[in-house]
Short mmCIF file of C-alpha atoms and ligand atoms in Angstrom, two decimals:
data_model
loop_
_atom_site.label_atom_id
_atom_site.label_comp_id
_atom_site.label_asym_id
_atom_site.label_seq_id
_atom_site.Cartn_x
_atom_site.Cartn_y
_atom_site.Cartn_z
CA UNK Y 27 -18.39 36.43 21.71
CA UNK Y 28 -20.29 33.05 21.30
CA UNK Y 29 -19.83 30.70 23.98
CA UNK Y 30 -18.52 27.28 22.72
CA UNK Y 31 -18.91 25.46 26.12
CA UNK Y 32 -20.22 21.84 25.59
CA UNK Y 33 -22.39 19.98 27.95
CA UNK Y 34 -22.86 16.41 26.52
CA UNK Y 35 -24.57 13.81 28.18
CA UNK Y 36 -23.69 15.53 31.39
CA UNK Y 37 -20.10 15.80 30.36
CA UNK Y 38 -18.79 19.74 30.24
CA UNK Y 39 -15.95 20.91 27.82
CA UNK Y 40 -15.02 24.15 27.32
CA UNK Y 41 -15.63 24.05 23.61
CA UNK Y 42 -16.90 20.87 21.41
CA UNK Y 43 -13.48 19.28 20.03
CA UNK Y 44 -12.25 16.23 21.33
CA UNK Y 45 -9.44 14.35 20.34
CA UNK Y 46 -10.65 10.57 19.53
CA UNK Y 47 -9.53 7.16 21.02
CA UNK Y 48 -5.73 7.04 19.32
CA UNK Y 49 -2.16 7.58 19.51
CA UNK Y 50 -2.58 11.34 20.36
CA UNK Y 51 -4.29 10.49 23.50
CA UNK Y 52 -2.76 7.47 24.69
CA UNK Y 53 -0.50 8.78 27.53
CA UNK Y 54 -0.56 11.86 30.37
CA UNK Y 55 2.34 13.27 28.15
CA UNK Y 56 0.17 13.53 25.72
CA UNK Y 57 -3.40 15.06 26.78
CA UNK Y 58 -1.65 17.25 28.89
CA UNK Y 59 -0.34 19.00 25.90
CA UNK Y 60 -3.44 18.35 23.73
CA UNK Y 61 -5.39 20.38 26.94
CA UNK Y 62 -2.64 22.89 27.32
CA UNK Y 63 -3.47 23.83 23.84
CA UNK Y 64 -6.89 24.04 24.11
CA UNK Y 65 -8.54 21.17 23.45
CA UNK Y 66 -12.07 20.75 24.98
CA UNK Y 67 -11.79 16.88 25.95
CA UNK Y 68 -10.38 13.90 24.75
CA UNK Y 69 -11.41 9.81 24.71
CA UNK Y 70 -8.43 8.39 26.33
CA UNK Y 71 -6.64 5.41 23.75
CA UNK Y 72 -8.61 2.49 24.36
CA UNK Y 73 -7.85 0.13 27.17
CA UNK Y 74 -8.18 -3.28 27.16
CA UNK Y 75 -8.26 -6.18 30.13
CA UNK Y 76 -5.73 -6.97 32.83
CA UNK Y 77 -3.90 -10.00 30.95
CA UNK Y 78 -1.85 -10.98 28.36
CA UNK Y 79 0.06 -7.78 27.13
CA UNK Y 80 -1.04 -5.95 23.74
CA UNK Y 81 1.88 -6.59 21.70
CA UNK Y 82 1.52 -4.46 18.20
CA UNK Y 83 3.55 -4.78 15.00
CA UNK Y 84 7.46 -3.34 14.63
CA UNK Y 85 7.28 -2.73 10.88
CA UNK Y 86 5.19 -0.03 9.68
CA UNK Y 87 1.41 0.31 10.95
CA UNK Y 88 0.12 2.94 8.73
CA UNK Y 89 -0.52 3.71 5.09
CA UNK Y 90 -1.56 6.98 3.31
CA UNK Y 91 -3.82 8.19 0.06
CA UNK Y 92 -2.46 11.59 -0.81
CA UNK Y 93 -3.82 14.34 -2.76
CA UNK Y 94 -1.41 15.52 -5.85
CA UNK Y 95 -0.27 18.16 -3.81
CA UNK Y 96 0.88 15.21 -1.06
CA UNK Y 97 -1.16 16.07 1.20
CA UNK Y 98 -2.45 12.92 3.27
CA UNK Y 99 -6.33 12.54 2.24
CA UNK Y 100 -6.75 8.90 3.98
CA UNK Y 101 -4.53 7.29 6.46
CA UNK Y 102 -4.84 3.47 7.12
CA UNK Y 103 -3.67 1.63 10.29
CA UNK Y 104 -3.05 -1.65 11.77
CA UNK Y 105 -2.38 -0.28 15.20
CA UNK Y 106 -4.18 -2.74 18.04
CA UNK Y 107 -5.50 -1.02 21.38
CA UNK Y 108 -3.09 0.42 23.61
CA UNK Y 109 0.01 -1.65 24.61
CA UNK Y 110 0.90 -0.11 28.05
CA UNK Y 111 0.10 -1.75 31.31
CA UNK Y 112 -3.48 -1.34 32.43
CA UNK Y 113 -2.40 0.26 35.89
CA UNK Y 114 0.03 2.35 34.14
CA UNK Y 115 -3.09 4.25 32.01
CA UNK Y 116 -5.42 4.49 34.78
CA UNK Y 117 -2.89 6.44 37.50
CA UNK Y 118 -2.07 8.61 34.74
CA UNK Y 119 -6.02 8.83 33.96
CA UNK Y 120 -6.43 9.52 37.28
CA UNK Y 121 -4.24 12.15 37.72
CA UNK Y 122 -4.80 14.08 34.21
CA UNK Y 123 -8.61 14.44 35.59
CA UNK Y 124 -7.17 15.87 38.75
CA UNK Y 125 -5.26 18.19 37.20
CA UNK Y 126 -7.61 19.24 34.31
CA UNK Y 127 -11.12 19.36 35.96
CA UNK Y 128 -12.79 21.66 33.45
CA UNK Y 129 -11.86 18.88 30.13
CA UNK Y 130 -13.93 16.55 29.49
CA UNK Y 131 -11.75 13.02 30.06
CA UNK Y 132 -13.48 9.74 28.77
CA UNK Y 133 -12.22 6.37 28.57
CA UNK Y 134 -12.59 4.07 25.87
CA UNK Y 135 -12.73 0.38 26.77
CA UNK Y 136 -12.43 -3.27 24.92
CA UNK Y 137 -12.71 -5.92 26.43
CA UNK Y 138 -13.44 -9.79 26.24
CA UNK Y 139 -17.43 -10.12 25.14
CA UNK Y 140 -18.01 -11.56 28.96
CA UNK Y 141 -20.16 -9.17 32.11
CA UNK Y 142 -16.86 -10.33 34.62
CA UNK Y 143 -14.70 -8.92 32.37
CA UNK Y 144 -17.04 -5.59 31.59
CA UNK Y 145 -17.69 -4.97 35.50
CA UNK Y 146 -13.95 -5.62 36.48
CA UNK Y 147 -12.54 -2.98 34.16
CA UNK Y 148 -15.71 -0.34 35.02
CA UNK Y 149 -14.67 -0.56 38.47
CA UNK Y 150 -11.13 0.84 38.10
CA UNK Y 151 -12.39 3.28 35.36
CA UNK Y 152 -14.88 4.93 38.42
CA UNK Y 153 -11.94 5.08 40.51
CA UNK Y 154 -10.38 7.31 38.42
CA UNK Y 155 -12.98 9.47 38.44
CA UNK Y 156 -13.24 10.17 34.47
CA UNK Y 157 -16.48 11.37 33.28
CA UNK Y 158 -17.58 8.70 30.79
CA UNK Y 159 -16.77 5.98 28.96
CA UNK Y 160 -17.07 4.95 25.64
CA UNK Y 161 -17.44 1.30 24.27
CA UNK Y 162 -15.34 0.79 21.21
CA UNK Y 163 -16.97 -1.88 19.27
CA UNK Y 164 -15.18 -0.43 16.46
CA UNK Y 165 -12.07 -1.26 15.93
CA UNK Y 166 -11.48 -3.37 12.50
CA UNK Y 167 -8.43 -5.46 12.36
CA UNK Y 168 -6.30 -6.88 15.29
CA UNK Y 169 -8.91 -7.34 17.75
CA UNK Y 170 -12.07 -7.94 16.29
CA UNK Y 171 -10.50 -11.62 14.95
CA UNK Y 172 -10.59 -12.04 19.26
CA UNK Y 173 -14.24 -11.48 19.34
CA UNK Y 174 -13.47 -7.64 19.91
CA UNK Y 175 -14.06 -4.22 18.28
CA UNK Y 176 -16.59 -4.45 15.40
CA UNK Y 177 -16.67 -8.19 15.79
CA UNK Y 178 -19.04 -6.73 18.05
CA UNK Y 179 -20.20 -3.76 16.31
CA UNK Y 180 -21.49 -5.66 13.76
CA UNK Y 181 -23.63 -7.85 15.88
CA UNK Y 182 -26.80 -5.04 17.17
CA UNK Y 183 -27.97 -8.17 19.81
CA UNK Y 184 -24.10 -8.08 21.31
CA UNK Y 185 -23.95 -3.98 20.89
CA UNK Y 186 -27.21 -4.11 23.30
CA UNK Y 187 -25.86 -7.01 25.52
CA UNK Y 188 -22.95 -5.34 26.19
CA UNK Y 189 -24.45 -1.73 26.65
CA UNK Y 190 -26.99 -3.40 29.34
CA UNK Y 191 -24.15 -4.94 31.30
CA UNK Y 192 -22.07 -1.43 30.80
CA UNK Y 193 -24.95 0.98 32.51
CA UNK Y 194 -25.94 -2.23 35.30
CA UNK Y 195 -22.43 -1.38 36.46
CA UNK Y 196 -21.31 1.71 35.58
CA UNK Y 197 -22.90 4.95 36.96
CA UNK Y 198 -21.21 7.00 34.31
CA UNK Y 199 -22.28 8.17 30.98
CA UNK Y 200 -21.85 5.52 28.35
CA UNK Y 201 -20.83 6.25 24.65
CA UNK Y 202 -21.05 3.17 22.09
CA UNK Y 203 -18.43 3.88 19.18
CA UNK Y 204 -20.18 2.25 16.40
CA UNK Y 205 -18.14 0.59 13.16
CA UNK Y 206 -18.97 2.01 9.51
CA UNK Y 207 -17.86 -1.77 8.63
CA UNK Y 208 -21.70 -2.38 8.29
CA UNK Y 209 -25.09 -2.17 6.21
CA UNK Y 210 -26.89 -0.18 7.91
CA UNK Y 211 -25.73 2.02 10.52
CA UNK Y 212 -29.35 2.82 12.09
CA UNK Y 213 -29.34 -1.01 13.26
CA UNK Y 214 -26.09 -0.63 15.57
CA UNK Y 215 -27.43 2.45 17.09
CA UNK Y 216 -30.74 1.10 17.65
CA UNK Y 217 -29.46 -1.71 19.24
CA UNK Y 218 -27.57 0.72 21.43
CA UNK Y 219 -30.52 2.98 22.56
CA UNK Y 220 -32.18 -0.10 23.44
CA UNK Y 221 -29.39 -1.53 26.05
CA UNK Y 222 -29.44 2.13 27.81
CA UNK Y 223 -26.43 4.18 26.00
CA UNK Y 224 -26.53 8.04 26.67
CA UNK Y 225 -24.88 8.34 23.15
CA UNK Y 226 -23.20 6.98 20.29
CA UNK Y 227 -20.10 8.28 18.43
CA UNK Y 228 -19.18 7.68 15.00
CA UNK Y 229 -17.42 6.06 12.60
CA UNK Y 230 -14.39 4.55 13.45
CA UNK Y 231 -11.98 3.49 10.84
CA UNK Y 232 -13.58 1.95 7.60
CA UNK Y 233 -12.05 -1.45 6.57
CA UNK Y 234 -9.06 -1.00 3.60
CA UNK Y 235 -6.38 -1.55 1.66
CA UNK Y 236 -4.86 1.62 0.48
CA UNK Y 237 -1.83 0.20 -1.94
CA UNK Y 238 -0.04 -2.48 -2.48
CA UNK Y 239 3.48 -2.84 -3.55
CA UNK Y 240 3.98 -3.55 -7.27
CA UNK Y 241 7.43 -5.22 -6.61
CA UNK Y 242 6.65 -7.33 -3.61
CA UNK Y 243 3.19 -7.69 -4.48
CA UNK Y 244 2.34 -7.21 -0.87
CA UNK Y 245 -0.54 -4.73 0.15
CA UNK Y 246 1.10 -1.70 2.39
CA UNK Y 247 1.84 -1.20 4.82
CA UNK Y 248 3.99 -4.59 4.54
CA UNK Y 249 5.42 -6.28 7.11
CA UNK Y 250 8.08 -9.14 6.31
CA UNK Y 251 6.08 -9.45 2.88
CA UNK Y 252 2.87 -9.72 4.03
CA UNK Y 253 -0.04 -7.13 4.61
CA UNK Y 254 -2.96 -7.16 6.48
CA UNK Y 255 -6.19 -5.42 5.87
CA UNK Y 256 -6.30 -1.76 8.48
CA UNK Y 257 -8.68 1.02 9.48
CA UNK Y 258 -9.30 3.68 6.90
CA UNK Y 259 -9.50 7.66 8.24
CA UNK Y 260 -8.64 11.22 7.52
CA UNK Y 261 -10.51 13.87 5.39
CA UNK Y 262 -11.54 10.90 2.78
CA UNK Y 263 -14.29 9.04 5.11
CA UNK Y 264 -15.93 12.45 5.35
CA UNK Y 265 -18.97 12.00 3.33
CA UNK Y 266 -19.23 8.55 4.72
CA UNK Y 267 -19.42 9.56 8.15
CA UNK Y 268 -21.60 12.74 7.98
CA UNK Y 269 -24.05 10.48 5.98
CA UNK Y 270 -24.01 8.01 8.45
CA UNK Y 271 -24.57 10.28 11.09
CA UNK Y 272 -27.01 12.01 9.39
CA UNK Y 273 -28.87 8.44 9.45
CA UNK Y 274 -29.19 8.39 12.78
CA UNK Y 275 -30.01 12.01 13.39
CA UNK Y 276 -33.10 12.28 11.33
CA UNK Y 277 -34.26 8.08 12.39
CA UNK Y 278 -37.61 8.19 14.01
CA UNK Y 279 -36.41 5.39 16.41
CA UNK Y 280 -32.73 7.02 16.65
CA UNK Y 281 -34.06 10.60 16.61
CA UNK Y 282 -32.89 12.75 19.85
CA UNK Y 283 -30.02 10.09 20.59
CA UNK Y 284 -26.84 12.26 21.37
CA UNK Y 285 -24.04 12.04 18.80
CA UNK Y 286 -20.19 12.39 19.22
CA UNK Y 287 -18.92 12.71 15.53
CA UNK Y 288 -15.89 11.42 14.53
CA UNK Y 289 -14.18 11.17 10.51
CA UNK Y 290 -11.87 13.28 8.57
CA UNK Y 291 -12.63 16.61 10.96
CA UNK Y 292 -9.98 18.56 9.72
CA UNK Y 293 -11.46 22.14 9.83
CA UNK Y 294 -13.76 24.40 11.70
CA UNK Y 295 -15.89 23.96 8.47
CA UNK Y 296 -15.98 20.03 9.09
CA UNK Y 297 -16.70 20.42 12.47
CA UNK Y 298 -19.93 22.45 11.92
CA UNK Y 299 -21.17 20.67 9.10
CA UNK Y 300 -21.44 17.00 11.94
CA UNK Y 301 -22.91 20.11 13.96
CA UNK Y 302 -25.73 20.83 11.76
CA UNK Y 303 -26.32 17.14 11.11
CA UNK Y 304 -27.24 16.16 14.78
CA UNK Y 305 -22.92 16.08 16.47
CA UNK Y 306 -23.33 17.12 19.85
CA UNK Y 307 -19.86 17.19 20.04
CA UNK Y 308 -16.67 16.12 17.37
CA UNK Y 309 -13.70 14.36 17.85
CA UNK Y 310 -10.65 14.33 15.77
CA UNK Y 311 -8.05 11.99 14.99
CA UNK Y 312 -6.01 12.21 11.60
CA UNK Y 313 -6.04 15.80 11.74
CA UNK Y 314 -4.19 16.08 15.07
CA UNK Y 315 -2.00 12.88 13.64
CA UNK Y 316 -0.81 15.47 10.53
CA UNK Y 317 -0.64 18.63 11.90
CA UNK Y 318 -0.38 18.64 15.76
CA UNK Y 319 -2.61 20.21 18.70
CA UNK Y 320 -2.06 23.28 17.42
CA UNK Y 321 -4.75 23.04 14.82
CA UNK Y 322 -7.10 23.50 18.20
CA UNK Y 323 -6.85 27.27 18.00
CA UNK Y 324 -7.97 27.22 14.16
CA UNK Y 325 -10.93 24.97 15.18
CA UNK Y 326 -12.24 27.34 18.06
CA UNK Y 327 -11.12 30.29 16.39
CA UNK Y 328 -13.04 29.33 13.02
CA UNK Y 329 -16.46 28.32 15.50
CA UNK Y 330 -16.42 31.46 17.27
CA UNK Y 331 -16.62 33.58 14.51
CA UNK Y 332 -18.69 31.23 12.42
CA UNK Y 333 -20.91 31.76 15.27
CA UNK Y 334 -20.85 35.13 15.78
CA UNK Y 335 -21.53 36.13 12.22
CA UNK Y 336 -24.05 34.05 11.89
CA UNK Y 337 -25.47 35.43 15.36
CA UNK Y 338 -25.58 32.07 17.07
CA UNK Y 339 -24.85 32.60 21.36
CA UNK Y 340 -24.32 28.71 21.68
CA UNK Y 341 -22.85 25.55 20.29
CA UNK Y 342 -26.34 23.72 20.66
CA UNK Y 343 -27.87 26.08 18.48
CA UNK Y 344 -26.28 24.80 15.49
CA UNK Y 345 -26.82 21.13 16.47
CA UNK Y 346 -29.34 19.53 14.01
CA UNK Y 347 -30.15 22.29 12.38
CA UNK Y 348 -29.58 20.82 9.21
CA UNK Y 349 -31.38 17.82 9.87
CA UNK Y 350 -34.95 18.77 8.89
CA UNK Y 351 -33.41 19.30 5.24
CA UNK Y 352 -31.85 15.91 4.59
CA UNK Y 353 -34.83 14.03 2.81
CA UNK Y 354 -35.69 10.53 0.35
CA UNK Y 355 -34.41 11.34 -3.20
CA UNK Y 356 -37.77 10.69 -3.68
CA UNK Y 357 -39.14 14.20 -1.78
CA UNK Y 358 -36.99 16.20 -4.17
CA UNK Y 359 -38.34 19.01 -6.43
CA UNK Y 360 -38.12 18.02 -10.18
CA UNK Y 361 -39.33 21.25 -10.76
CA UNK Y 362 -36.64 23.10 -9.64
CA UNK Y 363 -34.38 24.07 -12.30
CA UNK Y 364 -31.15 25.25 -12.20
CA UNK Y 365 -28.27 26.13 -15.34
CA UNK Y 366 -24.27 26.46 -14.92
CA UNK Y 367 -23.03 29.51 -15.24
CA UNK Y 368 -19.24 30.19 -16.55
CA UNK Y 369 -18.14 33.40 -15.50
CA UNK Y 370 -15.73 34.40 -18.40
CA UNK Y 371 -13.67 37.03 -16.24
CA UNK Y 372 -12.72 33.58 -14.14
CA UNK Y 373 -12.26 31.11 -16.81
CA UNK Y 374 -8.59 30.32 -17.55
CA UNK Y 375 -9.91 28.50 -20.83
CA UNK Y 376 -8.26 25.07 -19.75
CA UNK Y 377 -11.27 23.10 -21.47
CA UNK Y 378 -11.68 20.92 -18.74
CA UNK Y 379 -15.47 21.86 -18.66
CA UNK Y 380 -15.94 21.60 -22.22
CA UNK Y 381 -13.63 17.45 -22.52
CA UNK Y 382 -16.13 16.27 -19.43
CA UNK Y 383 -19.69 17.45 -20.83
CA UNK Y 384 -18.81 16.68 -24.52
CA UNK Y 385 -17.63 13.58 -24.02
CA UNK Y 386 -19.04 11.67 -20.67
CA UNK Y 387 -22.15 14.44 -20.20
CA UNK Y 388 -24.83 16.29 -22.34
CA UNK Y 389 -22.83 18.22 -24.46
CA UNK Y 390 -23.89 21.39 -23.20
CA UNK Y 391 -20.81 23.45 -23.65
CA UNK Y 392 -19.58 24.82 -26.34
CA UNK Y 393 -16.01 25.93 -27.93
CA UNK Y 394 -15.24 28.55 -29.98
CA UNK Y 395 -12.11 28.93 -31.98
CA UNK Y 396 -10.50 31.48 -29.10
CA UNK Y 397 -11.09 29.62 -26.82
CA UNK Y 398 -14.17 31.00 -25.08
CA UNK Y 399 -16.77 28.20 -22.95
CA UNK Y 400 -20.29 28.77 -23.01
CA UNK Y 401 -23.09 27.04 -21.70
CA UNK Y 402 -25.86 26.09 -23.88
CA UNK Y 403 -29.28 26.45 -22.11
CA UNK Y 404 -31.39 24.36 -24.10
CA UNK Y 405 -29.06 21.35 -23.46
CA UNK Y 406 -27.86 21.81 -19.39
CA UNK Y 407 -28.95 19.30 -17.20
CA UNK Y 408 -27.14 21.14 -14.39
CA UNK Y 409 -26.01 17.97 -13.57
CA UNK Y 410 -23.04 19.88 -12.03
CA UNK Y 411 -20.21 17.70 -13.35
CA UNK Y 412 -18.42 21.27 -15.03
CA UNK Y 413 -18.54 22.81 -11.57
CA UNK Y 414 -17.24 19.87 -10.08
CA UNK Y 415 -13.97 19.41 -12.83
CA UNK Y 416 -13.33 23.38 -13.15
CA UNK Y 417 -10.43 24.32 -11.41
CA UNK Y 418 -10.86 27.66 -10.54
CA UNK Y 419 -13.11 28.18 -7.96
CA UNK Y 420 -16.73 29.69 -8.30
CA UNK Y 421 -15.85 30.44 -11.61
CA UNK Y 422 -18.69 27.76 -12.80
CA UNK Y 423 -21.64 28.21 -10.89
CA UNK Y 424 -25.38 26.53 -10.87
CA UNK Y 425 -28.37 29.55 -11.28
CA UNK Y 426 -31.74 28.55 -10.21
CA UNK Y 427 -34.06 29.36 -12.83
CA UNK Y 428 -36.96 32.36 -11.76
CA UNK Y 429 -40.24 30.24 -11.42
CA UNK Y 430 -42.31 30.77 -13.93
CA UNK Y 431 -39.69 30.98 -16.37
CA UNK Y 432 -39.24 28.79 -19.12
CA UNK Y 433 -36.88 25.76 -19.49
CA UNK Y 434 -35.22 25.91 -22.74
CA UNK Y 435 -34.15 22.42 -22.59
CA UNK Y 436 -38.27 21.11 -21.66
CA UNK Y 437 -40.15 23.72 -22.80
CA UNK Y 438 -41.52 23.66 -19.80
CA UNK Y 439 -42.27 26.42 -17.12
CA UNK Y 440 -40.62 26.16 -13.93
CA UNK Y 441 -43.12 25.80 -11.69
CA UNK Y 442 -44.60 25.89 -8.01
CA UNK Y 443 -41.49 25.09 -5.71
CA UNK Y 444 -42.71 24.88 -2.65
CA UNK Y 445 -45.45 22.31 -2.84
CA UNK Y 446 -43.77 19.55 -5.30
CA UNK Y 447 -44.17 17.31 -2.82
CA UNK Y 448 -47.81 16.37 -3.35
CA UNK Y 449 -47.91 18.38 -7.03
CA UNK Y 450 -49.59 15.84 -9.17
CA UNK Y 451 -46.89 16.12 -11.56
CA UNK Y 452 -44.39 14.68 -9.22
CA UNK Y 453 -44.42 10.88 -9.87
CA UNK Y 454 -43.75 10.10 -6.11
CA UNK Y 455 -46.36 12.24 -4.47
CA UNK Y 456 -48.60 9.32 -3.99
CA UNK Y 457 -45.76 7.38 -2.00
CA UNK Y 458 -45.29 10.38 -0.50
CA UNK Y 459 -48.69 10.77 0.87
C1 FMN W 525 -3.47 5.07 14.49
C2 FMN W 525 -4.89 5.03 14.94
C3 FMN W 525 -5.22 4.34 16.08
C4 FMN W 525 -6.54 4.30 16.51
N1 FMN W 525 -6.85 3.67 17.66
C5 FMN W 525 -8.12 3.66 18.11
C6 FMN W 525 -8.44 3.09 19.36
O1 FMN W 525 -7.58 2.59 20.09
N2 FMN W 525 -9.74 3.11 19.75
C7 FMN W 525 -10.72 3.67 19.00
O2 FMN W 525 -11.89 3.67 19.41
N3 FMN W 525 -10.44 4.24 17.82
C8 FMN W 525 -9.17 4.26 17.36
N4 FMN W 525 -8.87 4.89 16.18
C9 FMN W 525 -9.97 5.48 15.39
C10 FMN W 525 -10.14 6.98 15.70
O3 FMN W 525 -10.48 7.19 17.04
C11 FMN W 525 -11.22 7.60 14.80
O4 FMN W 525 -12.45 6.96 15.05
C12 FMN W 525 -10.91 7.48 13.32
O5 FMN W 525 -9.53 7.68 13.10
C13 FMN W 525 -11.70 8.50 12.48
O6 FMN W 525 -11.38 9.81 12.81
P1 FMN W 525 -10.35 10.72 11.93
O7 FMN W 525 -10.82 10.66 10.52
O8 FMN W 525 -10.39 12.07 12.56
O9 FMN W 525 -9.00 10.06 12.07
C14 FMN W 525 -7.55 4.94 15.76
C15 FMN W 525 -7.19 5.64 14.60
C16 FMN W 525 -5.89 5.69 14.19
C17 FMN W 525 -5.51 6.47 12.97
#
């Protein structure tokens, strides 16, 4: 049985899902539910500073993008940091850790952009004995117009500032959450590395809109007529996060810097895919939102035998392992050829393949009066736009031409794979050199 026990940054968890900074971990009630199913760890809803209380909207704080089949794809919110007393979270903090020795319990913090303000609160956090904190310099709406969240995260000199004054007071592991509300994401995490963090964790929620109301003409969610710009999540920020992780994984000056990944983990699948690109460790947040802890025992049930068919003994081994293949457009193999494939025991004969390539692609599919889809080799492009619009799955599939062969389309024979790189046919290999 593969062993899915996490040790990140010195923080141990029985297996590597942790339920992000949010609503499902913003109360003992909670985590102590989330751990009874199973979950590994969790980042405890962010607190903020002794003061003024957090007061959050009473209309609604969320809006959805759903697939046609309703399921939720992307979730907005306008939701501020948590809005129970200070003293409140930390007993219950406190006592969760107590009780639950073997999770991993870390405490995300926001607070004003002063050091008073950054030691004060890291004192109580070490009394309550949690094993880390992380800095969320993330957040998008609410508190980042008070000099907050990503009004931080956007600034790498304040990211480091902060991250100094963090680990001058603080003997406990540090995570900076970093905001995909940003250029490049490399910068952020530099800066962080540089003022001492053991990790970073990413993204939090991406800046949005996700409707507005065509009778009110308010963007949604509305509240007395008005909307306000929110956090984007959920299985739709995906590919942005993985890329963005990804970014920092395979950075020469970001390289080996510990990553907690966070966006639109839904599955066992998404998990190990942030895995392979450099996650030490994921978290989740929409996921648990729509379907409840329960989806823990698909997560660690889907590792484990992910794992063991693949013959891997331990979570690290599939961290980064995918790295060393994410390269510059550039380093790709123009010489590697590849045609679609429609399997004709699959096909259903909706068209679909045959309305995108005729008329937005390179008209390499043809129709005959039945009915029946072919794929015409001298004009494929394998650009991959039929596989993509085909409904049934694997029933259109790219084939790699044998090297040597010939391309029908070119006339020209597929040639020496492995060494495109500096092949003086490829246009790049002097930049490359
Ligand atoms: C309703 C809601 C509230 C959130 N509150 C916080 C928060 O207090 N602190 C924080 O760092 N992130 C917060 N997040 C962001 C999540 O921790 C996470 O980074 C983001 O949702 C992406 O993960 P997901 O796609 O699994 O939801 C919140 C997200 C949602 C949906």
């Amino acid at each position: 049985m593969a062993n899915l026990t996490t040790n990140f940054i010195g923080i141990k968890s029985p297996n590597p899902f942790w339920l992000a900074s949010a609503p499902p971990t913003d109360k003992e009630y909670n985590v102590v539910r989330a751990f009874k199913a199973g979950w590994g760890g969790v980042v405890w809803k962010t607190l903020g500073a002794e003061g003024p209380p957090v007061v959050n909207v009473n209309g609604p704080r969320y809006g959805a993008v759903w697939g046609a089949d309703r399921r939720l794809l992307g979730l907005n919110n306008i939701e501020l940091i948590t809005d129970r007393p200070l003293e409140v979270n930390l007993r219950e903090i406190k006592q969760v850790k107590r009780d639950w020795p073997d999770r991993a319990l870390v405490v995300s913090l926001m607070v004003p952009c002063d050091e008073e303000s950054w030691k004060a609160i890291l004192r109580h956090v070490e009394d309550t004995e949690a094993d880390g904190v992380e800095l969320n310099f993330g957040c998008p709406h609410g508190m980042s117009e008070r000099g907050m969240g990503s009004a931080v995260g956007q600034v790498p000199e304040y990211i480091e500032m902060v991250t100094r004054w963090v680990k001058s007071h603080s003997r406990m592991p540090c995570i900076v959450k970093l905001t995909p509300n940003i250029a490049d994401i490399r910068k952020p995490a530099e800066a962080a590395k540089r003022g001492g963090a053991d990790a970073v964790s990413l993204i939090n929620t991406i800046n949005s809109i996700t409707s507005v109301n065509l009778d009110t003409f308010s963007p949604e969610p509305m509240i007395d007529g008005k909307g306000a710009h929110g956090g984007y999540c959920g299985p739709a920020v995906k590919p942005i996060a993985l890329n963005m992780v990804a970014e920092i994984a395979r950075s020469p000056e970001t390289h080996g810097l510990p990553i907690s990944g966070i966006g639109g983990v839904t599955t066992w699948r998404d998990a190990v895919e942030f895995m392979t690109l450099g996650a030490g460790t994921v978290q989740v947040c929409t996921a648990a939102m729509t379907y409840g802890f329960g989806i823990i025992k698909e997560l660690t049930a889907g590792l484990s035998q992910y794992m063991d068919e693949k013959g891997f003994t331990s979570v690290d081994q599939l961290v980064g392992r995918a790295v060393p293949n994410i390269t510059d457009w550039q380093y790709l193999n123009l010489n590697y050829v590849a045609k679609a494939k429609i399997n004709q025991d699959l096909c259903i004969s909706c068209g679909r393949c045959y309305a995108a390539c005729e008329d937005t692609s390179h008209q390499a599919i043809s129709m005959s009066p039945d009915r029946k889809f072919e794929v015409m080799d001298d004009e494929c492009v394998a650009c991959n736009l039929c596989v993509n619009v085909c409904p049934v799955a694997d029933c259109i599939t790219m084939e790699p031409m044998a090297k040597g062969s010939v391309d029908p389309r070119t006339g020209e024979t597929v040639g020496d794979y492995a060494n495109w790189t500096t092949h003086p046919n490829n246009p790049m290999a002097k930049a490359a050199e």
